[in-house]
Amino acid sequence: KSFANLPVAFTNELDWPQFSEITGFLNSTIGGWTDSLYLRLRRRNRCNHRDLQNISQNGGSSGNLLYLIKSLARNQLLDNPAIVIYATIGNDVCNGNRDTLAHMTTPKAMFSNVLQALRYLDSCLPNGSHVILTGLVDGRFLWDNLHDRYHPLGQLNRDITYSQLYAFLNCLEVSPCSGWLTPNETLRNLTSERALQLSNVLKEIAGSEKFANFDVFYMDFPLRQTAEEWHKMGGEPWQLIEPVDGFHPSQIAAALGTSITWQKMLLEWPQVLGKENPFNDQIEAIFKDQGGH
């Protein structure tokens, strides 16, 4: 029974898209609550029911997104416009190589990869769609808030800190991000510098490139605002990081990030979200919840 859920966990790559910031649709009973762009869009317009796709994988960089994006299911002529969130978060600078800087995406490659992806989207998205490019995270947040804390494996005997875990993963060359999960402050700063350069590439594309079937927007990754919101709620920064891997955003971070992204859209790009559907109550009365999601 202990391992009964392993097939589900592995097929989800030990991630939970059903609880995520963009496509979450189930109530989370562990580690926080679920709030997502999809759930808010569904409340705004019941015609968005079950209209979501999570095209992603662990380590999804701008390079391998060129292959992943081809699994997008949208009929250009018959379907409604789509909202596409393009977010590699840290994957273009994160790798487990000893010479990690040499294996990071360059600004030139980033520009090429993103432009190729957008051209592909232009060939398959219905007219009137929207694409939001999300900047890379500043991963110094990880070391700054976790390195001297005990990992769950070391909490009982107080013998394994996150810095020790990161060192172990680096030694095995399986670190998810040897540029940020390191005691080397210079390397952490250089990794963040590259991440900022890549974010600026995304910003440049959003400001200068035009496409036939969608408009393009840029937003920074909302980690700073998320941490501020969580602090106001009485939380600690380390609670925004997944405790087991000490790397990914936690369920709380995902839910809070949704609110920040939604407010930005509502204030700056309301056309992306569309108008509230005045027939929501009637739709719900007629179709019920169709067995949930």
Short mmCIF file of C-alpha atoms in Angstrom, two decimals:
data_model
loop_
_atom_site.label_atom_id
_atom_site.label_comp_id
_atom_site.label_asym_id
_atom_site.label_seq_id
_atom_site.Cartn_x
_atom_site.Cartn_y
_atom_site.Cartn_z
CA LYS A 1 0.00 0.00 0.00
CA SER A 2 2.91 2.36 0.70
CA PHE A 3 3.84 2.27 -2.99
CA ALA A 4 0.33 2.14 -4.47
CA ASN A 5 0.59 5.70 -5.78
CA LEU A 6 4.02 5.31 -7.38
CA PRO A 7 2.73 4.74 -10.95
CA VAL A 8 0.73 7.99 -10.76
CA ALA A 9 3.68 9.84 -9.21
CA PHE A 10 6.12 8.63 -11.87
CA THR A 11 3.80 9.38 -14.78
CA ASN A 12 3.54 12.92 -13.39
CA GLU A 13 7.37 13.08 -13.16
CA LEU A 14 6.86 13.51 -9.39
CA ASP A 15 5.18 16.83 -10.22
CA TRP A 16 1.50 17.60 -9.88
CA PRO A 17 0.11 19.51 -12.89
CA GLN A 18 -3.36 19.05 -11.39
CA PHE A 19 -2.30 21.37 -8.53
CA SER A 20 -0.10 23.74 -10.53
CA GLU A 21 -0.13 27.51 -10.86
CA ILE A 22 -1.38 27.57 -14.45
CA THR A 23 -3.39 24.35 -14.95
CA GLY A 24 -4.32 23.27 -11.41
CA PHE A 25 -7.86 21.91 -11.14
CA LEU A 26 -7.98 19.64 -8.06
CA ASN A 27 -8.10 20.73 -4.44
CA SER A 28 -4.73 20.15 -2.82
CA THR A 29 -4.88 18.43 0.56
CA ILE A 30 -1.14 18.55 1.25
CA GLY A 31 1.32 21.41 1.47
CA GLY A 32 -1.05 24.27 0.71
CA TRP A 33 -4.05 25.03 -1.45
CA THR A 34 -4.82 25.11 -5.18
CA ASP A 35 -5.34 28.30 -7.11
CA SER A 36 -4.66 28.47 -10.83
CA LEU A 37 -5.08 30.57 -13.92
CA TYR A 38 -7.37 27.85 -15.31
CA LEU A 39 -9.69 27.84 -12.26
CA ARG A 40 -9.98 31.63 -12.38
CA LEU A 41 -10.66 31.62 -16.12
CA ARG A 42 -13.30 28.93 -15.58
CA ARG A 43 -15.02 31.02 -12.91
CA ARG A 44 -14.92 34.04 -15.22
CA ASN A 45 -16.36 32.11 -18.15
CA ARG A 46 -17.80 28.62 -17.68
CA CYS A 47 -17.12 27.92 -21.37
CA ASN A 48 -13.48 27.45 -20.31
CA HIS A 49 -14.46 24.22 -18.49
CA ARG A 50 -11.78 21.56 -19.05
CA ASP A 51 -10.02 23.65 -21.67
CA LEU A 52 -6.46 23.31 -20.41
CA GLN A 53 -3.20 21.74 -21.53
CA ASN A 54 0.02 21.35 -19.54
CA ILE A 55 2.82 20.80 -22.06
CA SER A 56 5.86 20.49 -19.88
CA GLN A 57 8.52 18.31 -18.36
CA ASN A 58 11.18 18.56 -15.68
CA GLY A 59 14.06 20.53 -17.12
CA GLY A 60 11.99 21.94 -19.98
CA SER A 61 14.31 24.56 -21.51
CA SER A 62 13.74 26.79 -24.53
CA GLY A 63 15.58 24.16 -26.58
CA ASN A 64 13.53 21.08 -25.75
CA LEU A 65 10.31 23.12 -25.68
CA LEU A 66 10.67 23.22 -29.46
CA TYR A 67 9.76 19.51 -29.43
CA LEU A 68 7.30 19.59 -26.54
CA ILE A 69 5.27 22.40 -28.07
CA LYS A 70 4.36 20.20 -31.03
CA SER A 71 2.02 18.23 -28.78
CA LEU A 72 -0.22 21.32 -28.51
CA ALA A 73 -3.80 20.42 -29.48
CA ARG A 74 -5.64 23.36 -31.03
CA ASN A 75 -7.59 23.61 -34.26
CA GLN A 76 -6.74 26.93 -35.88
CA LEU A 77 -10.05 27.20 -37.72
CA LEU A 78 -12.58 25.61 -35.37
CA ASP A 79 -11.32 26.31 -31.83
CA ASN A 80 -11.50 29.44 -29.70
CA PRO A 81 -8.34 31.55 -29.17
CA ALA A 82 -5.87 30.26 -26.60
CA ILE A 83 -3.81 31.80 -23.81
CA VAL A 84 -0.30 30.33 -23.84
CA ILE A 85 2.03 30.79 -20.87
CA TYR A 86 5.65 30.28 -21.96
CA ALA A 87 7.80 29.72 -18.88
CA THR A 88 11.13 27.91 -18.61
CA ILE A 89 11.66 29.41 -15.12
CA GLY A 90 15.27 28.33 -14.56
CA ASN A 91 15.83 25.48 -16.98
CA ASP A 92 17.90 27.47 -19.46
CA VAL A 93 20.57 28.12 -16.82
CA CYS A 94 20.18 25.00 -14.68
CA ASN A 95 22.18 21.85 -15.31
CA GLY A 96 24.25 19.39 -13.29
CA ASN A 97 27.52 19.79 -15.18
CA ARG A 98 30.73 20.76 -13.40
CA ASP A 99 31.33 23.48 -16.01
CA THR A 100 27.74 24.62 -15.60
CA LEU A 101 28.23 28.07 -17.19
CA ALA A 102 29.38 26.48 -20.47
CA HIS A 103 26.14 24.48 -20.68
CA MET A 104 23.74 27.36 -20.07
CA THR A 105 21.62 28.71 -22.92
CA THR A 106 23.22 31.78 -24.49
CA PRO A 107 21.17 34.92 -25.22
CA LYS A 108 21.63 34.26 -28.96
CA ALA A 109 20.34 30.68 -28.65
CA MET A 110 17.48 31.85 -26.43
CA PHE A 111 16.39 34.38 -29.06
CA SER A 112 16.50 31.73 -31.77
CA ASN A 113 14.66 29.07 -29.72
CA VAL A 114 11.87 31.37 -28.57
CA LEU A 115 11.37 32.83 -32.03
CA GLN A 116 11.12 29.32 -33.52
CA ALA A 117 8.56 28.35 -30.86
CA LEU A 118 6.49 31.48 -31.50
CA ARG A 119 6.54 30.92 -35.26
CA TYR A 120 5.29 27.39 -34.69
CA LEU A 121 2.50 28.72 -32.45
CA ASP A 122 1.59 31.23 -35.14
CA SER A 123 1.01 28.31 -37.49
CA CYS A 124 -1.41 26.49 -35.20
CA LEU A 125 -3.09 28.92 -32.76
CA PRO A 126 -6.49 30.40 -33.67
CA ASN A 127 -6.50 34.08 -34.55
CA GLY A 128 -6.91 36.35 -31.52
CA SER A 129 -4.80 34.18 -29.18
CA HIS A 130 -2.36 35.55 -26.59
CA VAL A 131 1.14 34.45 -25.57
CA ILE A 132 2.74 35.51 -22.29
CA LEU A 133 6.51 35.10 -21.98
CA THR A 134 7.58 34.66 -18.36
CA GLY A 135 11.05 35.76 -17.30
CA LEU A 136 13.51 33.50 -15.53
CA VAL A 137 13.62 33.26 -11.76
CA ASP A 138 16.47 34.59 -9.60
CA GLY A 139 17.46 31.27 -8.03
CA ARG A 140 19.75 32.81 -5.41
CA PHE A 141 16.56 32.70 -3.33
CA LEU A 142 17.16 28.95 -2.87
CA TRP A 143 20.59 29.04 -1.22
CA ASP A 144 19.82 32.21 0.70
CA ASN A 145 16.77 30.71 2.39
CA LEU A 146 17.58 27.00 2.67
CA HIS A 147 21.29 26.25 2.89
CA ASP A 148 21.54 26.14 6.70
CA ARG A 149 18.15 24.51 7.29
CA TYR A 150 17.69 20.76 7.86
CA HIS A 151 16.39 18.68 4.98
CA PRO A 152 13.43 16.37 5.90
CA LEU A 153 15.88 13.42 5.90
CA GLY A 154 17.98 15.17 8.53
CA GLN A 155 15.33 16.72 10.74
CA LEU A 156 15.10 13.82 13.18
CA ASN A 157 18.81 13.61 14.00
CA ARG A 158 19.70 17.14 12.86
CA ASP A 159 22.44 15.80 10.61
CA ILE A 160 21.59 16.71 6.98
CA THR A 161 21.30 20.33 5.89
CA TYR A 162 20.33 21.48 2.42
CA SER A 163 23.90 22.62 1.77
CA GLN A 164 25.03 19.03 2.47
CA LEU A 165 22.32 17.66 0.19
CA TYR A 166 23.35 20.06 -2.59
CA ALA A 167 27.01 19.07 -2.15
CA PHE A 168 26.08 15.37 -2.38
CA LEU A 169 24.06 15.93 -5.57
CA ASN A 170 26.90 17.99 -7.06
CA CYS A 171 29.38 15.25 -6.20
CA LEU A 172 27.23 12.72 -8.09
CA GLU A 173 26.81 15.26 -10.93
CA VAL A 174 23.02 14.95 -10.66
CA SER A 175 22.30 18.37 -9.20
CA PRO A 176 19.22 19.98 -10.75
CA CYS A 177 21.12 23.28 -10.79
CA SER A 178 24.80 23.35 -9.90
CA GLY A 179 24.94 27.08 -10.69
CA TRP A 180 22.57 28.05 -7.88
CA LEU A 181 22.76 25.11 -5.46
CA THR A 182 26.34 25.82 -4.47
CA PRO A 183 28.26 27.58 -1.68
CA ASN A 184 30.17 29.44 -4.43
CA GLU A 185 28.61 32.91 -4.27
CA THR A 186 30.39 34.07 -7.42
CA LEU A 187 28.89 31.18 -9.37
CA ARG A 188 25.41 31.87 -7.96
CA ASN A 189 25.73 35.50 -9.05
CA LEU A 190 26.95 34.55 -12.54
CA THR A 191 24.01 32.16 -12.93
CA SER A 192 21.56 34.91 -11.96
CA GLU A 193 23.32 37.28 -14.34
CA ARG A 194 22.75 34.86 -17.23
CA ALA A 195 19.13 34.34 -16.16
CA LEU A 196 18.60 38.11 -16.28
CA GLN A 197 20.16 38.28 -19.76
CA LEU A 198 17.76 35.59 -20.97
CA SER A 199 14.80 37.37 -19.39
CA ASN A 200 15.82 40.51 -21.27
CA VAL A 201 15.78 38.51 -24.51
CA LEU A 202 12.17 37.53 -23.77
CA LYS A 203 11.31 41.13 -22.97
CA GLU A 204 12.91 42.27 -26.23
CA ILE A 205 10.93 39.72 -28.25
CA ALA A 206 7.66 40.75 -26.61
CA GLY A 207 8.37 44.38 -27.40
CA SER A 208 9.52 44.02 -30.99
CA GLU A 209 8.15 40.89 -32.67
CA LYS A 210 4.69 40.72 -34.28
CA PHE A 211 2.68 37.65 -35.23
CA ALA A 212 -0.42 37.14 -37.30
CA ASN A 213 -2.52 35.10 -34.87
CA PHE A 214 -1.55 36.32 -31.39
CA ASP A 215 -0.12 39.21 -29.44
CA VAL A 216 2.87 38.74 -27.13
CA PHE A 217 3.36 40.04 -23.58
CA TYR A 218 6.19 39.75 -21.08
CA MET A 219 6.12 39.50 -17.30
CA ASP A 220 8.85 38.92 -14.71
CA PHE A 221 8.71 35.71 -12.74
CA PRO A 222 6.70 36.81 -9.67
CA LEU A 223 8.95 35.33 -6.93
CA ARG A 224 9.68 38.63 -5.17
CA GLN A 225 5.99 39.61 -5.01
CA THR A 226 5.11 36.08 -3.91
CA ALA A 227 7.60 36.28 -1.03
CA GLU A 228 6.20 39.70 -0.03
CA GLU A 229 2.62 38.39 -0.04
CA TRP A 230 3.60 35.33 2.00
CA HIS A 231 5.46 37.51 4.50
CA LYS A 232 2.31 39.63 4.95
CA MET A 233 0.42 36.41 5.71
CA GLY A 234 2.96 35.54 8.42
CA GLY A 235 4.88 32.98 6.38
CA GLU A 236 8.62 32.34 6.04
CA PRO A 237 10.51 32.46 2.70
CA TRP A 238 11.73 28.84 2.97
CA GLN A 239 8.11 27.66 2.92
CA LEU A 240 7.90 28.77 -0.71
CA ILE A 241 10.34 26.04 -1.75
CA GLU A 242 9.46 22.36 -2.13
CA PRO A 243 11.06 20.75 0.99
CA VAL A 244 12.03 17.39 -0.52
CA ASP A 245 14.08 18.59 -3.49
CA GLY A 246 14.93 22.04 -2.10
CA PHE A 247 14.57 23.44 -5.60
CA HIS A 248 11.07 23.71 -7.06
CA PRO A 249 8.37 26.18 -5.92
CA SER A 250 6.09 24.77 -3.24
CA GLN A 251 2.32 24.44 -3.47
CA ILE A 252 1.98 27.70 -1.52
CA ALA A 253 4.26 29.53 -3.97
CA ALA A 254 2.22 28.25 -6.91
CA ALA A 255 -1.08 29.39 -5.44
CA LEU A 256 0.21 32.84 -4.47
CA GLY A 257 1.90 33.26 -7.86
CA THR A 258 -1.46 32.71 -9.54
CA SER A 259 -2.99 35.67 -7.75
CA ILE A 260 -0.11 37.96 -8.75
CA THR A 261 -0.22 36.86 -12.41
CA TRP A 262 -4.02 37.25 -12.52
CA GLN A 263 -3.93 40.77 -11.07
CA LYS A 264 -1.28 41.82 -13.59
CA MET A 265 -3.39 40.51 -16.46
CA LEU A 266 -6.54 42.11 -15.10
CA LEU A 267 -4.91 45.53 -14.74
CA GLU A 268 -2.59 45.60 -17.75
CA TRP A 269 -3.96 43.14 -20.34
CA PRO A 270 -7.68 42.59 -19.58
CA GLN A 271 -8.25 41.61 -23.22
CA VAL A 272 -6.27 38.42 -22.55
CA LEU A 273 -8.83 37.19 -20.00
CA GLY A 274 -11.95 38.12 -21.96
CA LYS A 275 -15.17 39.38 -20.43
CA GLU A 276 -17.12 37.66 -17.68
CA ASN A 277 -19.76 35.37 -19.15
CA PRO A 278 -23.23 36.65 -18.08
CA PHE A 279 -24.65 33.14 -18.62
CA ASN A 280 -22.34 31.38 -16.12
CA ASP A 281 -25.16 30.52 -13.71
CA GLN A 282 -27.33 29.11 -16.47
CA ILE A 283 -24.46 27.06 -17.88
CA GLU A 284 -23.82 25.61 -14.42
CA ALA A 285 -27.52 24.87 -13.89
CA ILE A 286 -27.85 23.04 -17.21
CA PHE A 287 -24.55 21.13 -17.35
CA LYS A 288 -23.85 20.74 -13.60
CA ASP A 289 -20.19 19.86 -12.91
CA GLN A 290 -20.13 16.85 -15.31
CA GLY A 291 -18.36 14.75 -12.73
CA GLY A 292 -15.90 17.49 -11.83
CA HIS A 293 -12.66 17.46 -13.82
#
